[in-house]
mmCIF file of C-alpha atoms in Angstrom:
data_model
loop_
_atom_site.group_PDB
_atom_site.id
_atom_site.type_symbol
_atom_site.label_atom_id
_atom_site.label_comp_id
_atom_site.label_asym_id
_atom_site.label_seq_id
_atom_site.Cartn_x
_atom_site.Cartn_y
_atom_site.Cartn_z
ATOM 1 C CA UNK L 1 -70.032 49.692 86.268
ATOM 2 C CA UNK L 2 -69.137 52.944 84.535
ATOM 3 C CA UNK L 3 -71.071 56.064 85.347
ATOM 4 C CA UNK L 4 -72.885 58.037 82.660
ATOM 5 C CA UNK L 5 -71.084 61.211 81.644
ATOM 6 C CA UNK L 6 -73.185 64.212 80.617
ATOM 7 C CA UNK L 7 -72.508 65.208 77.017
ATOM 8 C CA UNK L 8 -69.948 68.041 76.681
ATOM 9 C CA UNK L 9 -69.095 67.812 80.397
ATOM 10 C CA UNK L 10 -65.533 67.652 81.641
ATOM 11 C CA UNK L 11 -64.484 64.049 82.049
ATOM 12 C CA UNK L 12 -61.629 64.968 84.390
ATOM 13 C CA UNK L 13 -62.143 67.910 86.723
ATOM 14 C CA UNK L 14 -59.449 69.183 89.079
ATOM 15 C CA UNK L 15 -60.536 71.983 91.393
ATOM 16 C CA UNK L 16 -58.360 73.958 93.775
ATOM 17 C CA UNK L 17 -55.933 71.097 94.345
ATOM 18 C CA UNK L 18 -53.026 71.626 96.718
ATOM 19 C CA UNK L 19 -50.461 69.005 97.638
ATOM 20 C CA UNK L 20 -47.856 68.978 100.406
ATOM 21 C CA UNK L 21 -45.053 66.548 101.090
ATOM 22 C CA UNK L 22 -44.578 67.250 104.773
ATOM 23 C CA UNK L 23 -44.180 71.020 105.069
ATOM 24 C CA UNK L 24 -43.181 71.439 101.409
ATOM 25 C CA UNK L 25 -45.965 72.462 99.047
ATOM 26 C CA UNK L 26 -45.581 70.984 95.557
ATOM 27 C CA UNK L 27 -48.962 71.804 93.954
ATOM 28 C CA UNK L 28 -50.605 75.216 94.313
ATOM 29 C CA UNK L 29 -54.337 75.649 93.689
ATOM 30 C CA UNK L 30 -54.450 73.565 90.490
ATOM 31 C CA UNK L 31 -57.530 73.839 88.286
ATOM 32 C CA UNK L 32 -57.782 71.663 85.195
ATOM 33 C CA UNK L 33 -60.562 70.313 82.986
ATOM 34 C CA UNK L 34 -60.154 67.557 80.418
ATOM 35 C CA UNK L 35 -63.068 66.930 78.086
ATOM 36 C CA UNK L 36 -64.127 63.500 76.915
ATOM 37 C CA UNK L 37 -62.023 62.474 73.909
ATOM 38 C CA UNK L 38 -59.479 65.226 74.554
ATOM 39 C CA UNK L 39 -55.707 64.807 74.643
ATOM 40 C CA UNK L 40 -54.126 67.122 77.195
ATOM 41 C CA UNK L 41 -50.333 67.247 77.301
ATOM 42 C CA UNK L 42 -48.683 68.618 80.440
ATOM 43 C CA UNK L 43 -45.189 70.000 79.988
ATOM 44 C CA UNK L 44 -42.730 71.981 82.065
ATOM 45 C CA UNK L 45 -39.302 71.783 83.680
ATOM 46 C CA UNK L 46 -38.288 68.941 85.976
ATOM 47 C CA UNK L 47 -39.710 69.389 89.453
ATOM 48 C CA UNK L 48 -42.636 71.494 88.278
ATOM 49 C CA UNK L 49 -45.255 69.131 89.714
ATOM 50 C CA UNK L 50 -46.370 67.447 86.474
ATOM 51 C CA UNK L 51 -45.942 63.853 87.615
ATOM 52 C CA UNK L 52 -47.322 64.598 91.064
ATOM 53 C CA UNK L 53 -50.482 66.019 89.505
ATOM 54 C CA UNK L 54 -50.792 62.952 87.285
ATOM 55 C CA UNK L 55 -50.453 60.652 90.306
ATOM 56 C CA UNK L 56 -52.980 62.688 92.259
ATOM 57 C CA UNK L 57 -55.594 62.264 89.510
ATOM 58 C CA UNK L 58 -55.281 58.488 89.913
ATOM 59 C CA UNK L 59 -55.121 58.807 93.729
ATOM 60 C CA UNK L 60 -51.658 57.236 93.858
ATOM 61 C CA UNK L 61 -50.901 60.405 95.807
ATOM 62 C CA UNK L 62 -53.485 61.869 98.145
ATOM 63 C CA UNK L 63 -54.280 65.554 97.718
ATOM 64 C CA UNK L 64 -54.005 67.906 100.678
ATOM 65 C CA UNK L 65 -57.029 69.976 99.671
ATOM 66 C CA UNK L 66 -59.337 70.507 96.708
ATOM 67 C CA UNK L 67 -61.403 68.085 94.638
ATOM 68 C CA UNK L 68 -60.811 65.703 91.742
ATOM 69 C CA UNK L 69 -63.651 64.023 89.871
ATOM 70 C CA UNK L 70 -63.893 61.646 86.937
ATOM 71 C CA UNK L 71 -67.135 61.667 84.980
ATOM 72 C CA UNK L 72 -68.744 63.773 87.692
ATOM 73 C CA UNK L 73 -67.860 61.304 90.455
ATOM 74 C CA UNK L 74 -65.694 62.710 93.235
ATOM 75 C CA UNK L 75 -62.504 60.791 93.993
ATOM 76 C CA UNK L 76 -63.266 58.408 96.883
ATOM 77 C CA UNK L 77 -60.970 58.235 99.878
ATOM 78 C CA UNK L 78 -60.711 54.485 100.382
ATOM 79 C CA UNK L 79 -62.254 51.064 100.066
ATOM 80 C CA UNK L 80 -64.110 49.475 97.169
ATOM 81 C CA UNK L 81 -65.240 52.817 95.784
ATOM 82 C CA UNK L 82 -61.595 53.867 95.393
ATOM 83 C CA UNK L 83 -60.702 50.576 93.718
ATOM 84 C CA UNK L 84 -63.583 51.048 91.281
ATOM 85 C CA UNK L 85 -62.497 54.644 90.639
ATOM 86 C CA UNK L 86 -58.932 53.542 89.905
ATOM 87 C CA UNK L 87 -60.138 50.822 87.533
ATOM 88 C CA UNK L 88 -61.627 53.560 85.341
ATOM 89 C CA UNK L 89 -58.384 55.567 85.237
ATOM 90 C CA UNK L 90 -55.594 53.821 83.328
ATOM 91 C CA UNK L 91 -51.983 54.672 84.109
ATOM 92 C CA UNK L 92 -48.837 54.150 82.045
ATOM 93 C CA UNK L 93 -45.618 54.754 83.978
ATOM 94 C CA UNK L 94 -42.100 55.486 82.805
ATOM 95 C CA UNK L 95 -40.898 52.184 84.322
ATOM 96 C CA UNK L 96 -43.459 49.825 82.670
ATOM 97 C CA UNK L 97 -44.481 48.063 85.955
ATOM 98 C CA UNK L 98 -45.254 44.743 84.280
ATOM 99 C CA UNK L 99 -45.342 41.623 86.444
ATOM 100 C CA UNK L 100 -42.001 39.942 85.715
ATOM 101 C CA UNK L 101 -43.228 36.422 86.565
ATOM 102 C CA UNK L 102 -46.166 36.593 84.153
ATOM 103 C CA UNK L 103 -46.315 36.379 80.377
ATOM 104 C CA UNK L 104 -47.507 39.381 78.405
ATOM 105 C CA UNK L 105 -50.927 37.756 77.947
ATOM 106 C CA UNK L 106 -51.196 37.062 81.680
ATOM 107 C CA UNK L 107 -50.226 40.658 82.459
ATOM 108 C CA UNK L 108 -53.126 41.850 80.305
ATOM 109 C CA UNK L 109 -55.765 39.452 81.593
ATOM 110 C CA UNK L 110 -55.278 39.339 85.366
ATOM 111 C CA UNK L 111 -57.022 42.631 86.194
ATOM 112 C CA UNK L 112 -59.985 42.218 83.794
ATOM 113 C CA UNK L 113 -60.590 38.758 85.274
ATOM 114 C CA UNK L 114 -60.230 39.778 88.914
ATOM 115 C CA UNK L 115 -61.656 43.327 88.867
ATOM 116 C CA UNK L 116 -64.091 43.294 85.934
ATOM 117 C CA UNK L 117 -65.052 39.638 86.505
ATOM 118 C CA UNK L 118 -64.475 38.748 82.869
ATOM 119 C CA UNK L 119 -64.119 35.104 81.917
ATOM 120 C CA UNK L 120 -60.681 33.923 80.851
ATOM 121 C CA UNK L 121 -61.963 33.580 77.288
ATOM 122 C CA UNK L 122 -63.283 37.161 77.263
ATOM 123 C CA UNK L 123 -60.131 38.585 78.804
ATOM 124 C CA UNK L 124 -57.795 36.704 76.465
ATOM 125 C CA UNK L 125 -59.771 37.659 73.359
ATOM 126 C CA UNK L 126 -59.643 41.338 74.337
ATOM 127 C CA UNK L 127 -55.941 41.071 75.247
ATOM 128 C CA UNK L 128 -55.030 39.566 71.880
ATOM 129 C CA UNK L 129 -56.982 42.283 70.081
ATOM 130 C CA UNK L 130 -55.069 44.945 72.031
ATOM 131 C CA UNK L 131 -51.701 43.298 71.429
ATOM 132 C CA UNK L 132 -52.426 43.414 67.701
ATOM 133 C CA UNK L 133 -53.382 47.068 68.065
ATOM 134 C CA UNK L 134 -50.059 47.999 69.693
ATOM 135 C CA UNK L 135 -48.040 45.831 67.295
ATOM 136 C CA UNK L 136 -46.794 43.017 69.551
ATOM 137 C CA UNK L 137 -49.301 40.237 68.836
ATOM 138 C CA UNK L 138 -46.416 37.781 68.490
ATOM 139 C CA UNK L 139 -45.226 38.433 72.065
ATOM 140 C CA UNK L 140 -48.196 37.155 74.071
ATOM 141 C CA UNK L 141 -46.231 34.191 75.504
ATOM 142 C CA UNK L 142 -43.061 36.185 76.192
ATOM 143 C CA UNK L 143 -42.030 37.400 79.635
ATOM 144 C CA UNK L 144 -41.226 41.095 80.166
ATOM 145 C CA UNK L 145 -37.496 40.353 80.403
ATOM 146 C CA UNK L 146 -37.630 38.979 76.861
ATOM 147 C CA UNK L 147 -38.988 42.244 75.444
ATOM 148 C CA UNK L 148 -37.271 45.456 74.450
ATOM 149 C CA UNK L 149 -38.116 48.566 76.430
ATOM 150 C CA UNK L 150 -40.393 49.787 73.659
ATOM 151 C CA UNK L 151 -42.219 46.469 73.546
ATOM 152 C CA UNK L 152 -42.629 46.480 77.327
ATOM 153 C CA UNK L 153 -44.130 49.957 77.239
ATOM 154 C CA UNK L 154 -46.525 48.973 74.467
ATOM 155 C CA UNK L 155 -47.548 45.957 76.557
ATOM 156 C CA UNK L 156 -48.109 48.279 79.521
ATOM 157 C CA UNK L 157 -50.306 50.500 77.364
ATOM 158 C CA UNK L 158 -52.303 47.498 76.156
ATOM 159 C CA UNK L 159 -52.711 46.408 79.782
ATOM 160 C CA UNK L 160 -54.228 49.800 80.650
ATOM 161 C CA UNK L 161 -56.593 49.612 77.685
ATOM 162 C CA UNK L 162 -57.726 46.132 78.746
ATOM 163 C CA UNK L 163 -59.604 47.697 81.666
ATOM 164 C CA UNK L 164 -61.739 49.859 79.336
ATOM 165 C CA UNK L 165 -60.706 53.034 81.191
ATOM 166 C CA UNK L 166 -62.476 56.356 80.817
ATOM 167 C CA UNK L 167 -59.117 58.133 80.727
ATOM 168 C CA UNK L 168 -55.475 57.070 80.514
ATOM 169 C CA UNK L 169 -52.745 58.969 82.324
ATOM 170 C CA UNK L 170 -49.196 58.805 80.949
ATOM 171 C CA UNK L 171 -46.363 59.749 83.287
ATOM 172 C CA UNK L 172 -43.338 60.386 81.040
ATOM 173 C CA UNK L 173 -43.897 57.095 79.179
ATOM 174 C CA UNK L 174 -40.809 57.413 76.966
ATOM 175 C CA UNK L 175 -38.253 58.743 79.445
ATOM 176 C CA UNK L 176 -36.801 55.296 80.242
ATOM 177 C CA UNK L 177 -36.492 54.282 76.589
ATOM 178 C CA UNK L 178 -33.600 54.352 74.183
ATOM 179 C CA UNK L 179 -34.085 56.912 71.396
ATOM 180 C CA UNK L 180 -34.898 54.325 68.736
ATOM 181 C CA UNK L 181 -37.676 52.879 70.922
ATOM 182 C CA UNK L 182 -39.326 56.223 71.657
ATOM 183 C CA UNK L 183 -40.726 56.525 68.139
ATOM 184 C CA UNK L 184 -42.591 53.203 68.246
ATOM 185 C CA UNK L 185 -44.282 54.059 71.557
ATOM 186 C CA UNK L 186 -45.218 57.570 70.431
ATOM 187 C CA UNK L 187 -46.695 56.117 67.230
ATOM 188 C CA UNK L 188 -49.044 53.921 69.276
ATOM 189 C CA UNK L 189 -49.963 56.872 71.510
ATOM 190 C CA UNK L 190 -50.656 59.042 68.453
ATOM 191 C CA UNK L 191 -52.953 56.374 66.992
ATOM 192 C CA UNK L 192 -54.722 56.165 70.347
ATOM 193 C CA UNK L 193 -55.170 59.944 70.362
ATOM 194 C CA UNK L 194 -56.684 59.776 66.864
ATOM 195 C CA UNK L 195 -59.241 57.276 68.172
ATOM 196 C CA UNK L 196 -60.379 59.977 70.648
ATOM 197 C CA UNK L 197 -59.251 58.203 73.780
ATOM 198 C CA UNK L 198 -59.204 60.675 76.642
ATOM 199 C CA UNK L 199 -55.536 61.106 77.560
ATOM 200 C CA UNK L 200 -53.518 63.169 80.019
ATOM 201 C CA UNK L 201 -49.860 62.953 79.020
ATOM 202 C CA UNK L 202 -46.883 64.205 81.020
ATOM 203 C CA UNK L 203 -43.986 64.286 78.579
ATOM 204 C CA UNK L 204 -40.875 66.053 77.333
ATOM 205 C CA UNK L 205 -41.666 64.995 73.761
ATOM 206 C CA UNK L 206 -42.566 68.303 72.147
ATOM 207 C CA UNK L 207 -43.160 66.696 68.754
ATOM 208 C CA UNK L 208 -45.909 64.546 70.244
ATOM 209 C CA UNK L 209 -47.416 67.582 71.983
ATOM 210 C CA UNK L 210 -47.509 69.511 68.692
ATOM 211 C CA UNK L 211 -48.940 66.616 66.698
ATOM 212 C CA UNK L 212 -51.366 64.856 69.023
ATOM 213 C CA UNK L 213 -52.478 67.275 71.735
ATOM 214 C CA UNK L 214 -55.736 69.177 71.741
ATOM 215 C CA UNK L 215 -54.346 71.340 74.520
ATOM 216 C CA UNK L 216 -50.972 71.987 76.114
ATOM 217 C CA UNK L 217 -50.746 72.805 79.819
ATOM 218 C CA UNK L 218 -47.501 74.415 80.982
ATOM 219 C CA UNK L 219 -46.542 73.993 84.650
ATOM 220 C CA UNK L 220 -43.750 75.544 86.669
ATOM 221 C CA UNK L 221 -43.017 75.412 90.405
ATOM 222 C CA UNK L 222 -46.243 73.576 91.170
ATOM 223 C CA UNK L 223 -48.539 75.958 89.297
ATOM 224 C CA UNK L 224 -50.353 75.956 85.971
ATOM 225 C CA UNK L 225 -48.791 78.954 84.237
ATOM 226 C CA UNK L 226 -50.768 78.797 81.003
ATOM 227 C CA UNK L 227 -52.721 76.482 78.725
ATOM 228 C CA UNK L 228 -53.533 76.769 75.052
ATOM 229 C CA UNK L 229 -53.911 74.857 71.813
ATOM 230 C CA UNK L 230 -50.535 73.547 70.587
ATOM 231 C CA UNK L 231 -50.166 75.980 67.695
ATOM 232 C CA UNK L 232 -50.828 78.960 69.949
ATOM 233 C CA UNK L 233 -48.634 77.718 72.766
ATOM 234 C CA UNK L 234 -45.607 76.826 70.675
ATOM 235 C CA UNK L 235 -45.785 79.846 68.366
ATOM 236 C CA UNK L 236 -46.942 82.543 70.766
ATOM 237 C CA UNK L 237 -46.661 81.570 74.443
ATOM 238 C CA UNK L 238 -48.059 84.241 76.747
ATOM 239 C CA UNK L 239 -45.740 83.959 79.750
ATOM 240 C CA UNK L 240 -42.070 84.837 79.897
ATOM 241 C CA UNK L 241 -41.462 81.588 81.783
ATOM 242 C CA UNK L 242 -42.959 79.489 78.957
ATOM 243 C CA UNK L 243 -40.994 81.436 76.335
ATOM 244 C CA UNK L 244 -37.775 80.799 78.265
ATOM 245 C CA UNK L 245 -38.596 77.093 78.662
ATOM 246 C CA UNK L 246 -39.374 76.650 74.971
ATOM 247 C CA UNK L 247 -36.267 78.529 73.876
ATOM 248 C CA UNK L 248 -34.156 75.978 75.745
ATOM 249 C CA UNK L 249 -36.151 72.879 74.789
ATOM 250 C CA UNK L 250 -36.664 73.660 71.103
ATOM 251 C CA UNK L 251 -33.089 74.803 70.474
ATOM 252 C CA UNK L 252 -31.745 71.286 70.931
#
């Protein structure tokens, strides 16, 4: 059951989040709000804490202190409440994470049937609709090994959508793809953004950030340095660190 979200409230709220790996602190007092229907793109140099923050929002990493809530519901610590929380937060990884022994259709239907208690007919109908949406309707009987990297990532995205999530997190979804496959995945993500799906996207794809984001968040050394609308951020970044980062990224 999905909780009711107050209109105009933040769908994702991160408050004072710190994260340690042993004695090493990797996130420093992170505050972030993502509104319903908003696309937030998180960028920054490697090792800046972007992926760790993304994984913390889905509770794949536990936070050391602070609070994270989705739709006003605080992130549970364990048990069924945590499983329910995770079912409402989709995640698309850089490494696809499809079940190799299952067909594409089976990959899309297993969680809706087991977690959402959908019938096989319901789950398969939804899965086929989503496969059409991401452009691989003809691959429902294929196994992941029979797909290109771009097709696997589109299947992974469809699998996340099959759970009717409130928000989808993308952790560098194109970084494992060959250049020609990146475009097809970004096209699906851009269409999803246009449909006002709430998205938090960690990426190095500046073109996607410019085109699809409502807001760009720049991180460095475990901190949020600045955030702004794409046009403002890319044309007039406030911090010297962001200007230096963009000068290197955009010159290639």
